[in-house]
Amino acid sequence: MSELGAVFARCRDEDRAALVAYLPAGYPTQHDSELAVTTLAESGADIIEVGVPYTDPLMDGPVIQDAADTALRAGFRFAGLFRCVEAARAAGAVPVVMSYWNPVLRYGPDRFAAHLSAAGGSGLITPDLIPDEAAVWTSAARTHGVDPIFLVAPSSTDERLAMTTAACGGFVYAASTMGVTGARTAVGGGARVLVDRTRAVSDLPVCVGLGVSTGDQAAEVAAFADGVIVGSALVAALRDDSTREGLRALTEELAQGVRRR
Amino acid sequence: MSTHAETAAAMVAGRFGDFGGRYVPEALVAALDELDRARLDALTDPAFQAELQELQRTYTGRPNPLTEAPRFAAHAGGARIFLKREDLNHTGSHKINNALGQGLLTRRMGKTRVIAETGAGQHGVATATVAALLGLECVVYMGKVDTERQALNVARMRLLGAEVVAVDHGSATLKDAINEAMRDWVTNVEHTHYLLGTVTGPHPFPSMVRDFHSVIGAEAHDQLLALTGRLPDIVCACVGGGSNAIGIFHRFVDEPSVRLVGLEAGGEGVDTGRHAARFATGVPGVLHGAATFVLQDEDGQTLESHSVSAGLDYPSVGPEHAYLNASGRAEYHPVTDAEAMDAFALLCRTEGIIPAIESAHALAGALRLGREAGPGTHILVNLSGRGDKDMDTAAHWFGLLDAQGAPRE
Ligand SMILES: Cc1ncc(COP(=O)(O)O)c(C=O)c1O
């Protein structure tokens, strides 16, 4: 079983969902981002999704776009990504990376997989790489023991759900609403339908993302998903309180939420 | 609208050799598949083709003329230069060819809303025009910087009933407008079509947009043969995303005697870092859904481009051009702002035609190529648009206005 698989097995034993917490590397500065992922791990995040700030984040809403801009202006470089992964690992969480494809392509998919693995990263989530285009990546990932994590969406056909989940390792990322990242007041009934359709074709754990921002929403999603992914709300909490106390409080609330299924 | 130039291998899953493809969120795949089916059906549907051709004739004003430019060509080493007059189309550029085609496809798919990105504003105006004609809701995304330098085109779009959204993220130019349009599309894809304005983006956009523009080269081919009795030696066009260039190249790709030359924006010079010379300095990568040449740094972050012409100010280029470049079938050269503006002025004075600054890059290329190739060379130039939108830029460039914007004595 992959290391990610072990996280979900442990959560199943504890009768709860996993908390998957996203923050961009280098935000608001490189040093602060390493402290922030440490805070996530200390406050109950099981899996930490370290984002690669990118100039053209077309799956992201305003909160994460602004964070990426800030990180890039502060001088984010690729080496900083791996330091965040190491920090998350050192603090006891299982790190994965989320990156648009071009930065990984430019770094070199094989080199990226090797360096991610060496830093303690377990997987890569690729919001703009579909398995149809991912032959080079999945083989590099396999070579270095990194799980390729692809997204499924409400508009995915059953054939594509089967094809996409077959290409995934670790877990499946269910993008529950049609749209970009950002906190929403309602998580949307489509999430449960998508999780059920995904389970019908795959045994992998299914994590739900896009829109969760509160402990109550986390509990709602934890009732039917294996993991709850939270991004924009955590970025906003870090943005609004540089002491990271707000980040800590929200992460703890979410961690309680995934235990209240 | 043939696709005869594509080898089967080059077209696997919407690829042009190593380029093209679909680098998109999974959420968009179903819409891209639907679009691909709709455009392939339409290609072979006589009723669709008849409606499109009728609109091209009675609304766009096709076929537009081929104009020989002898007084301009006198500066081109004895070459003969022929201008394909896309500037005479309704709305003032080639962009209407694609906007009409995709507008009709939108209706065919039962969608009621179109969104578009625009840089110079020409594609936004063409889309707003077609939306008004077909009764579609229309939202145009435009970088904030571009809304300021192309304020008149913003007013035109609003007059035509479109909502114009100024995008203030990233570099606040065309690439950011495309990002924002993609975000809108993924959110509203059920009833919205993304009317992308050039031959980039995920499959099927590069092929579909090319097919809607291939009328340019098809007409020019027949007009040239009627006029000169032979094929041109060189076909040249400016290359932003690459739609006007692919539109005029397509008919000639299988004519090996014809040299195909794309002119990209060299800005202040390719060694200054302030340019949009993707082939001269870019690296293969992925941007906006396609594998192609991209201006990027060592971390794969997109670099900002620069050009005096907003329509060429884009850090990436259509994947079929990347393929034609790699295969050697076409060649791509930079033209600086200064060279383009010289050619702009020369065409105004020698032929009484004010070109778009984008098109002036192709004209500068023709002057250079004519001098290199020598007397008797026949050069076909795509005059992709007219210069009305560029009056402000040109007036400042040539010092025709004082600091208050009033005419200088
Ligand atoms: C007149 C004109 N020519 C050329 C272009 C560049 O686009 P493309 O390379 O897709 O033809 C534009 C874009 O705005 C334009 O307005």
XYZ file of C-alpha atoms and ligand atoms in Angstrom:
686
model
C 0.000 0.000 0.000
C 1.273 3.491 -0.721
C 1.927 5.815 2.163
C -1.194 7.774 1.245
C -3.153 4.539 1.321
C -1.925 3.980 4.868
C -3.246 7.393 5.952
C -6.726 6.543 4.700
C -6.584 3.075 6.283
C -5.759 4.650 9.628
C -8.608 7.166 9.236
C -11.000 4.334 8.392
C -9.940 2.544 11.570
C -10.699 5.726 13.489
C -14.043 6.019 11.662
C -13.303 9.444 10.280
C -12.290 11.205 7.099
C -8.804 12.558 6.432
C -8.129 16.290 6.470
C -6.209 17.385 3.377
C -4.973 20.947 3.861
C -3.639 23.168 1.065
C -1.237 26.097 1.263
C 1.009 27.526 -1.429
C 4.792 27.295 -1.004
C 6.484 30.645 -0.607
C 3.410 32.407 0.771
C 3.578 35.013 2.140
C 7.334 34.427 2.164
C 9.384 31.246 1.910
C 10.204 31.200 5.616
C 6.624 31.907 6.686
C 5.298 29.202 4.383
C 7.508 26.605 6.053
C 6.168 27.694 9.456
C 2.596 27.637 8.101
C 2.736 24.035 6.851
C 4.189 23.093 10.217
C 1.179 24.740 11.885
C -1.160 22.726 9.641
C 0.529 19.476 10.653
C 0.500 20.353 14.367
C -3.199 21.287 14.229
C -4.537 18.076 12.748
C -3.974 18.019 8.976
C -3.299 14.444 7.881
C -2.140 15.272 4.364
C -0.629 18.595 3.375
C -0.998 19.747 -0.166
C 1.814 22.158 -0.962
C 0.908 24.340 -3.940
C 3.357 25.595 -6.548
C 2.687 29.308 -7.136
C 2.184 29.808 -10.883
C 1.692 32.846 -13.088
C -1.390 31.385 -14.822
C -3.495 29.476 -12.278
C -6.625 28.960 -14.345
C -8.326 26.585 -11.898
C -7.981 29.007 -8.993
C -10.253 31.705 -7.667
C -9.126 35.119 -6.427
C -7.810 34.087 -2.983
C -5.299 31.574 -4.321
C -4.457 33.741 -7.358
C -3.529 36.585 -5.041
C -1.455 34.268 -2.875
C 0.413 32.986 -5.931
C 1.096 36.556 -7.064
C 2.395 37.433 -3.595
C 4.638 34.364 -3.430
C 6.067 35.004 -6.901
C 6.713 38.648 -6.093
C 8.438 37.546 -2.881
C 10.808 35.523 -5.051
C 9.443 31.982 -4.862
C 11.772 29.487 -6.577
C 11.395 25.764 -7.041
C 13.903 24.898 -4.320
C 11.495 26.481 -1.832
C 8.796 23.996 -2.761
C 10.915 21.084 -1.614
C 11.776 22.860 1.643
C 8.032 23.172 2.381
C 7.573 19.485 1.613
C 10.409 18.660 4.012
C 8.882 20.912 6.690
C 5.468 19.238 6.371
C 7.128 15.833 6.592
C 9.240 16.830 9.601
C 6.084 18.013 11.391
C 4.476 14.609 10.964
C 2.053 15.031 8.040
C 2.160 13.267 4.683
C 2.967 15.868 2.005
C 1.777 15.951 -1.581
C 2.318 18.722 -4.111
C -0.260 20.473 -6.289
C 1.141 21.976 -9.461
C 0.020 23.164 -12.830
C 1.824 21.186 -15.460
C 4.224 23.679 -17.041
C 6.453 24.209 -13.966
C 6.865 20.429 -13.614
C 7.455 20.017 -17.336
C 10.139 22.688 -17.273
C 11.792 21.194 -14.200
C 11.775 17.829 -15.952
C 9.127 15.267 -14.943
C 11.669 12.604 -13.986
C 13.865 15.017 -12.061
C 10.790 16.439 -10.355
C 9.567 13.015 -9.272
C 13.041 12.131 -7.954
C 13.398 15.384 -5.994
C 9.831 15.243 -4.664
C 10.402 11.722 -3.435
C 13.746 12.665 -1.869
C 12.069 15.565 -0.010
C 9.485 13.172 1.425
C 6.586 13.960 -0.910
C 4.106 11.184 -1.621
C 2.147 12.417 -4.603
C 1.445 15.142 -7.141
C -1.976 16.629 -7.886
C -2.160 18.046 -11.417
C -5.165 20.326 -11.980
C -4.468 20.849 -15.692
C -2.970 17.494 -16.626
C -5.444 14.775 -17.558
C -4.331 11.142 -17.895
C -4.773 11.407 -21.681
C -1.646 13.626 -21.746
C 0.186 12.131 -18.784
C 2.086 9.085 -20.075
C 5.484 10.670 -19.409
C 4.452 11.810 -15.953
C 2.849 8.578 -14.764
C 5.909 6.595 -15.775
C 8.285 9.028 -14.020
C 6.037 8.941 -10.953
C 6.004 5.158 -10.915
C 9.795 5.011 -11.206
C 10.243 7.197 -8.131
C 7.350 5.917 -6.028
C 5.260 9.089 -6.255
C 1.464 8.800 -6.606
C -0.079 10.616 -9.593
C -3.346 12.184 -8.390
C -5.786 13.297 -11.080
C -9.083 15.144 -10.759
C -12.570 13.955 -11.579
C -15.462 16.366 -12.108
C -19.263 16.283 -12.199
C -19.045 16.513 -15.995
C -16.790 13.438 -16.287
C -18.446 10.588 -18.150
C -18.447 7.128 -16.568
C -15.804 6.052 -19.099
C -13.575 8.945 -18.109
C -14.117 8.259 -14.405
C -12.925 4.699 -14.957
C -9.959 5.755 -17.096
C -8.926 8.578 -14.738
C -9.174 6.602 -11.524
C -7.228 3.756 -13.110
C -4.378 6.218 -13.705
C -4.511 7.584 -10.129
C -2.483 6.441 -7.150
C -3.005 7.325 -3.480
C -6.421 8.920 -3.808
C -8.802 10.476 -6.303
C -9.436 14.222 -6.174
C -13.138 14.882 -6.715
C -13.633 18.509 -7.774
C -17.155 18.643 -6.445
C -18.569 21.688 -8.194
C -18.037 22.998 -11.683
C -15.831 25.994 -11.081
C -12.629 27.281 -9.582
C -11.230 27.139 -6.058
C -12.778 29.367 -3.422
C -14.879 29.106 -0.287
C -18.588 28.571 -0.907
C -21.526 28.906 1.445
C -22.927 25.538 0.329
C -20.827 22.576 -0.689
C -23.340 21.382 -3.251
C -25.305 18.165 -3.566
C -23.281 17.203 -6.625
C -20.373 16.170 -4.417
C -22.068 13.092 -3.031
C -23.227 11.989 -6.463
C -19.703 12.356 -7.831
C -18.210 10.399 -4.923
C -20.734 7.598 -5.444
C -20.054 7.478 -9.181
C -16.304 7.403 -8.522
C -16.640 4.611 -5.933
C -18.592 2.599 -8.483
C -15.503 2.352 -10.689
C -12.603 2.492 -8.212
C -11.448 1.209 -4.836
C -9.187 4.219 -4.228
C -10.062 6.682 -1.466
C -12.005 9.684 -2.777
C -11.315 13.184 -1.424
C -13.645 16.088 -2.055
C -12.398 19.589 -2.751
C -13.602 23.010 -3.938
C -15.592 25.077 -1.509
C -15.159 23.673 2.017
C -14.366 26.391 4.557
C -15.890 25.481 7.948
C -15.920 22.616 10.416
C -19.608 22.029 9.710
C -19.004 21.738 5.978
C -16.089 19.408 6.665
C -18.374 17.198 8.755
C -21.006 17.236 6.015
C -18.476 16.076 3.398
C -16.804 13.617 5.791
C -20.147 11.788 5.966
C -19.671 10.458 2.436
C -16.022 11.053 1.380
C -12.708 9.556 2.497
C -11.029 12.924 2.711
C -11.936 16.611 2.884
C -9.729 19.039 0.960
C -9.573 22.644 2.162
C -7.617 25.365 0.377
C -8.870 28.920 -0.071
C -10.230 29.189 3.474
C -6.834 28.277 4.929
C -5.039 30.693 2.610
C -7.423 33.449 3.681
C -6.858 32.594 7.355
C -3.111 32.910 6.865
C -3.531 36.112 4.871
C -5.657 37.713 7.577
C -3.501 36.760 10.566
C 0.237 36.589 10.115
C 0.693 35.151 13.630
C -0.790 31.889 12.238
C -3.193 31.698 15.209
C -6.156 32.045 12.823
C -4.686 29.293 10.661
C -4.237 27.074 13.709
C -7.796 27.680 14.937
C -9.368 26.955 11.547
C -7.293 23.804 11.034
C -8.325 22.531 14.466
C -11.984 23.269 13.672
C -11.683 21.368 10.387
C -9.893 18.472 12.081
C -12.785 18.204 14.522
C -15.198 18.414 11.605
C -13.754 15.389 9.802
C -14.176 13.428 13.070
C -17.868 14.355 13.382
C -19.153 12.441 10.381
C -12.315 23.666 -45.435
C -10.129 20.681 -45.970
C -7.756 19.167 -43.489
C -5.709 17.585 -46.253
C -2.445 19.026 -44.970
C -2.485 16.990 -41.800
C -0.861 13.626 -41.742
C -2.703 11.059 -39.684
C 0.212 10.866 -37.257
C 0.224 14.598 -36.666
C -3.443 14.574 -35.768
C -3.514 11.881 -33.097
C -5.812 13.179 -30.364
C -5.599 16.750 -31.591
C -1.824 16.853 -31.729
C 0.441 18.475 -34.269
C 3.554 16.344 -33.875
C 4.792 17.035 -30.341
C 2.504 20.048 -29.970
C -1.146 20.724 -29.215
C -3.190 18.350 -27.095
C -5.410 19.206 -24.152
C -3.834 20.476 -20.953
C -7.040 21.404 -19.196
C -9.007 20.698 -16.044
C -10.974 17.471 -16.327
C -14.156 19.530 -15.863
C -13.727 20.963 -19.390
C -13.141 17.698 -21.232
C -16.827 16.970 -21.800
C -17.366 20.443 -23.291
C -14.322 20.065 -25.557
C -15.625 16.703 -26.753
C -19.043 18.213 -27.416
C -17.449 21.058 -29.350
C -15.306 18.675 -31.353
C -18.344 16.630 -32.364
C -20.315 19.770 -33.244
C -17.599 21.288 -35.411
C -16.885 18.007 -37.236
C -20.608 17.591 -37.953
C -20.803 21.180 -39.134
C -17.817 20.765 -41.449
C -19.738 18.207 -43.471
C -23.222 19.680 -43.089
C -24.192 21.487 -46.312
C -26.818 23.573 -44.507
C -24.278 24.885 -41.987
C -21.747 25.626 -44.709
C -24.370 27.395 -46.818
C -25.434 29.611 -43.909
C -21.821 30.458 -43.084
C -20.978 31.271 -46.694
C -24.059 33.441 -47.059
C -23.093 35.433 -43.965
C -19.513 35.729 -45.196
C -20.862 37.175 -48.455
C -23.634 39.451 -47.214
C -22.371 40.393 -43.751
C -18.568 40.154 -43.721
C -18.152 41.230 -47.331
C -16.264 38.210 -48.684
C -14.562 37.616 -50.926
C -12.468 40.650 -50.081
C -10.054 41.837 -52.773
C -6.447 41.064 -53.464
C -4.634 44.368 -54.005
C -1.248 44.649 -55.670
C 0.926 47.274 -53.936
C 3.476 48.462 -56.541
C 4.491 51.751 -54.896
C 5.069 49.945 -51.597
C 6.890 47.129 -53.402
C 9.275 49.650 -54.948
C 11.006 49.504 -51.541
C 11.232 45.712 -51.591
C 14.096 44.968 -53.949
C 12.003 44.554 -57.074
C 9.546 42.051 -55.628
C 5.835 42.171 -56.494
C 3.679 42.398 -53.356
C 0.028 41.382 -53.139
C -2.134 42.264 -50.144
C -4.981 40.029 -49.024
C -7.438 42.610 -47.770
C -8.814 41.183 -44.508
C -8.813 44.807 -43.345
C -11.893 45.381 -45.508
C -13.982 42.810 -43.639
C -16.840 44.022 -41.473
C -15.360 44.954 -38.053
C -11.982 45.607 -39.647
C -9.982 42.424 -39.356
C -9.837 38.717 -40.072
C -11.208 37.958 -36.597
C -14.820 38.006 -37.855
C -14.235 34.807 -39.903
C -13.767 32.758 -36.755
C -16.303 34.653 -34.661
C -19.057 33.973 -37.214
C -18.184 30.295 -37.489
C -18.089 29.721 -33.748
C -21.183 31.884 -33.256
C -23.140 29.575 -35.549
C -21.686 26.546 -33.728
C -22.788 28.023 -30.389
C -26.349 28.192 -31.624
C -26.048 24.682 -33.067
C -24.999 23.364 -29.636
C -28.022 25.049 -28.053
C -25.931 27.410 -25.943
C -27.105 30.949 -25.275
C -24.045 32.749 -23.951
C -20.597 33.385 -25.395
C -17.493 34.576 -23.616
C -14.271 35.754 -25.219
C -10.853 37.116 -24.399
C -9.407 40.042 -26.243
C -6.092 41.885 -26.355
C -6.261 44.605 -28.980
C -10.028 44.436 -28.817
C -10.503 43.202 -32.395
C -11.591 39.720 -31.407
C -13.790 41.155 -28.660
C -15.458 43.464 -31.168
C -15.922 40.618 -33.665
C -17.448 38.411 -30.956
C -19.717 41.178 -29.650
C -20.828 41.806 -33.230
C -21.700 38.180 -33.896
C -23.433 37.901 -30.515
C -25.609 40.874 -31.445
C -26.335 39.358 -34.845
C -27.310 35.973 -33.425
C -28.967 37.174 -30.227
C -26.445 35.658 -27.817
C -25.448 37.004 -24.419
C -21.799 38.134 -24.551
C -19.089 38.763 -21.957
C -15.606 39.835 -23.043
C -12.597 39.556 -20.733
C -9.844 42.074 -21.327
C -6.698 42.821 -19.335
C -6.992 46.100 -17.455
C -3.858 47.420 -19.152
C -5.424 46.680 -22.552
C -8.761 48.314 -21.659
C -6.765 51.475 -21.072
C -4.695 51.385 -24.265
C -7.674 50.267 -26.414
C -10.410 52.359 -24.798
C -12.280 52.948 -28.055
C -12.689 49.237 -28.674
C -14.121 48.878 -25.152
C -16.723 51.465 -26.089
C -17.459 49.636 -29.363
C -18.067 46.343 -27.534
C -20.379 48.021 -25.034
C -22.323 49.694 -27.850
C -22.769 46.251 -29.375
C -24.346 45.051 -26.148
C -21.450 43.102 -24.657
C -20.325 43.247 -21.063
C -16.596 44.024 -20.878
C -14.792 42.776 -17.770
C -11.402 44.340 -16.986
C -9.045 41.683 -15.600
C -6.673 43.005 -12.973
C -4.738 39.851 -12.065
C -1.184 38.896 -13.015
C 0.121 41.098 -15.809
C -3.430 42.352 -16.576
C -3.010 41.662 -20.301
C -4.220 39.100 -22.846
C -2.897 35.990 -21.093
C -4.705 36.935 -17.891
C -7.884 37.618 -19.864
C -7.644 34.055 -21.220
C -7.211 32.689 -17.678
C -10.315 34.556 -16.556
C -12.331 33.375 -19.569
C -11.312 29.783 -18.783
C -12.493 30.247 -15.189
C -15.829 31.565 -16.393
C -16.121 28.690 -18.847
C -15.461 25.952 -16.316
C -18.111 27.504 -14.053
C -20.801 28.139 -16.695
C -19.993 25.533 -19.312
C -23.523 24.123 -19.404
C -24.942 27.094 -21.320
C -21.775 28.985 -22.297
C -19.411 28.614 -25.227
C -15.892 29.988 -24.998
C -15.404 31.741 -28.321
C -11.597 31.627 -28.309
C -10.048 34.109 -30.706
C -6.970 32.445 -32.092
C -5.430 29.081 -33.000
C -4.260 28.254 -29.514
C -5.912 26.569 -26.547
C -6.884 22.923 -26.119
C -8.014 20.696 -28.968
C -10.243 21.266 -30.940
C -9.712 25.052 -30.864
C -6.507 25.184 -32.954
C -7.984 23.038 -35.727
C -11.429 24.595 -35.603
C -10.235 28.199 -35.649
C -7.833 27.376 -38.491
C -10.664 25.882 -40.522
C -12.809 28.992 -40.073
C -9.897 31.151 -41.303
C -8.750 28.899 -44.143
C -11.059 30.873 -46.437
C -8.353 33.590 -46.438
C -5.744 31.440 -48.189
C -8.300 29.694 -50.387
C -9.528 33.012 -51.798
C -6.032 34.458 -52.129
C -4.833 31.366 -53.996
C -7.545 31.677 -56.623
C -7.202 35.461 -56.870
C -3.436 35.235 -57.348
C -3.695 32.526 -59.975
C -6.230 34.623 -61.871
C -4.000 37.689 -61.642
C -0.510 36.265 -62.167
C -1.103 32.764 -63.453
C 1.115 31.242 -60.813
C 1.637 30.478 -57.139
C 3.377 33.057 -54.952
C 7.003 32.483 -53.964
C 6.471 33.647 -50.394
C 3.390 33.965 -48.178
C 3.849 36.075 -45.073
C 1.687 36.992 -42.108
C 2.071 38.326 -38.602
C 1.812 35.790 -35.785
C 0.240 36.604 -32.442
C -1.650 33.471 -31.513
C -1.380 32.703 -35.191
C -4.908 32.691 -36.621
C -4.489 35.033 -39.569
C -1.197 33.332 -40.431
C -2.570 29.794 -40.357
C -5.612 31.018 -42.289
C -3.506 32.207 -45.195
C -0.864 29.440 -44.934
C -3.265 26.521 -44.907
C -4.046 26.452 -48.631
C -0.315 26.554 -49.437
C 1.075 24.023 -46.956
C 0.983 21.273 -49.576
C 2.603 23.474 -52.243
C 6.298 22.860 -51.553
C 7.486 25.692 -53.800
C 5.785 28.279 -51.572
C 7.820 29.641 -48.656
C 5.671 30.260 -45.577
C 6.974 32.977 -43.282
C 5.478 34.085 -39.961
C 6.535 37.376 -38.410
C 6.401 37.609 -34.633
C 6.784 40.689 -32.454
C 10.441 41.482 -31.802
C 9.338 44.401 -29.616
C 12.265 46.553 -28.592
C 14.645 43.840 -29.836
C 14.953 40.141 -28.995
C 18.065 40.820 -26.902
C 16.269 43.401 -24.716
C 13.881 40.933 -23.087
C 10.996 43.206 -24.147
C 9.402 41.309 -27.024
C 6.997 38.495 -27.914
C 9.482 36.427 -29.927
C 8.369 32.940 -28.937
C 10.270 31.138 -31.671
C 13.392 33.273 -31.346
C 13.664 32.907 -27.563
C 10.895 30.661 -26.226
C 11.061 27.097 -24.993
C 8.606 24.240 -25.568
C 6.074 24.154 -22.756
C 2.380 24.294 -21.996
C 0.188 27.370 -21.724
C -3.580 27.800 -21.950
C -4.240 24.192 -22.739
C -1.725 23.520 -25.516
C 1.822 22.212 -25.759
C 3.705 24.820 -27.761
C 6.460 27.439 -27.543
C 6.170 29.618 -24.448
C 8.112 32.602 -23.126
C 9.018 31.296 -19.680
C 11.700 31.433 -17.018
C 13.725 28.500 -15.644
C 10.913 27.606 -13.233
C 8.297 27.423 -15.982
C 6.713 30.724 -14.946
C 5.286 32.607 -17.909
C 7.228 35.736 -18.834
C 5.508 38.946 -19.776
C 5.643 39.763 -23.450
C 5.931 43.179 -25.032
C 4.920 44.612 -28.371
C 3.798 47.960 -29.728
C 0.840 45.987 -31.090
C -1.519 44.587 -28.465
C -2.605 41.775 -30.823
C 0.897 40.271 -30.963
C 1.608 40.821 -27.268
C 1.182 37.204 -26.155
C 3.777 34.875 -24.570
C 2.645 31.751 -26.420
C 1.688 30.730 -29.949
C -0.651 28.272 -31.643
C 0.611 24.661 -31.587
C 0.290 24.125 -35.335
C 2.833 26.916 -35.846
C 5.160 25.178 -33.394
C 4.757 22.068 -35.525
C 5.298 23.869 -38.848
C 8.416 25.429 -37.331
C 9.765 22.105 -36.046
C 9.073 20.334 -39.330
C 10.732 23.157 -41.242
C 7.655 23.737 -43.409
C 7.315 27.308 -42.172
C 9.846 29.762 -40.760
C 9.345 32.462 -38.150
C 11.281 35.695 -37.755
C 11.012 38.614 -35.343
C 10.188 42.153 -36.495
C 10.896 44.992 -34.064
C 8.437 47.725 -33.079
C 10.498 50.239 -35.056
C 10.614 48.126 -38.239
C 6.863 47.542 -38.024
C 6.096 51.231 -37.552
C 8.329 52.138 -40.523
C 6.415 49.687 -42.702
C 3.144 51.043 -41.281
C 4.067 54.571 -42.372
C 5.335 53.408 -45.762
C 2.084 51.627 -46.633
C 0.059 54.699 -45.591
C 2.052 56.988 -47.873
C 2.641 54.718 -50.866
C -0.712 52.967 -51.141
C -3.231 55.002 -49.144
C -3.926 52.041 -46.860
C -3.599 52.378 -43.079
C -2.856 48.878 -41.749
C -3.265 47.490 -38.252
C 0.076 47.590 -36.442
C -0.110 43.788 -36.183
C -0.323 43.552 -39.981
C 2.526 46.065 -40.295
C 4.813 43.352 -38.915
C 3.959 41.210 -41.945
C 4.559 44.200 -44.221
C 7.985 44.769 -42.681
C 8.708 41.094 -43.241
C 7.712 41.420 -46.893
C 10.090 44.356 -47.390
C 12.952 42.398 -45.847
C 12.165 39.165 -47.702
C 11.792 41.004 -51.012
C 15.209 42.624 -50.653
C 16.749 39.255 -49.794
C 15.018 37.261 -52.519
C 15.552 39.738 -55.332
C 13.621 41.046 -58.344
C 10.640 39.176 -59.677
C 9.733 37.504 -56.384
C 5.988 37.307 -55.773
C 5.040 37.908 -52.146
C 1.552 37.442 -50.750
C 0.944 39.373 -47.516
C -2.009 38.909 -45.197
C -3.206 42.410 -44.405
C -5.035 41.072 -41.361
C -6.628 44.313 -40.193
C -7.013 48.048 -40.572
C -5.371 50.658 -38.426
C -8.326 52.683 -37.116
C -7.908 51.145 -33.666
C -4.215 52.103 -33.695
C -4.525 55.820 -34.371
C -3.654 56.769 -30.833
C -0.530 54.578 -30.758
C 0.579 55.725 -34.214
C -0.052 59.397 -33.499
C 2.127 59.185 -30.407
C 4.795 57.078 -32.127
C 5.172 59.562 -34.986
C 4.922 62.598 -32.725
C 1.719 63.858 -34.317
C 0.220 64.884 -30.983
C 1.503 67.232 -28.294
C 1.536 66.363 -24.589
C -2.138 67.348 -24.273
C -3.133 65.027 -27.096
C -3.869 67.894 -29.501
C -2.535 67.866 -33.077
C 0.935 69.360 -33.404
C 1.333 72.162 -35.925
C -5.473 42.870 -37.145
C -4.900 41.774 -36.326
N -3.963 40.978 -36.866
C -3.398 39.986 -36.159
C -3.743 39.740 -34.846
C -3.032 38.661 -34.116
O -3.782 37.493 -33.943
P -3.509 36.203 -34.794
O -2.043 35.901 -34.715
O -4.345 35.163 -34.148
O -3.921 36.452 -36.186
C -4.732 40.533 -34.249
C -5.151 40.288 -32.842
O -5.768 41.072 -32.192
C -5.320 41.576 -35.012
O -6.255 42.372 -34.465
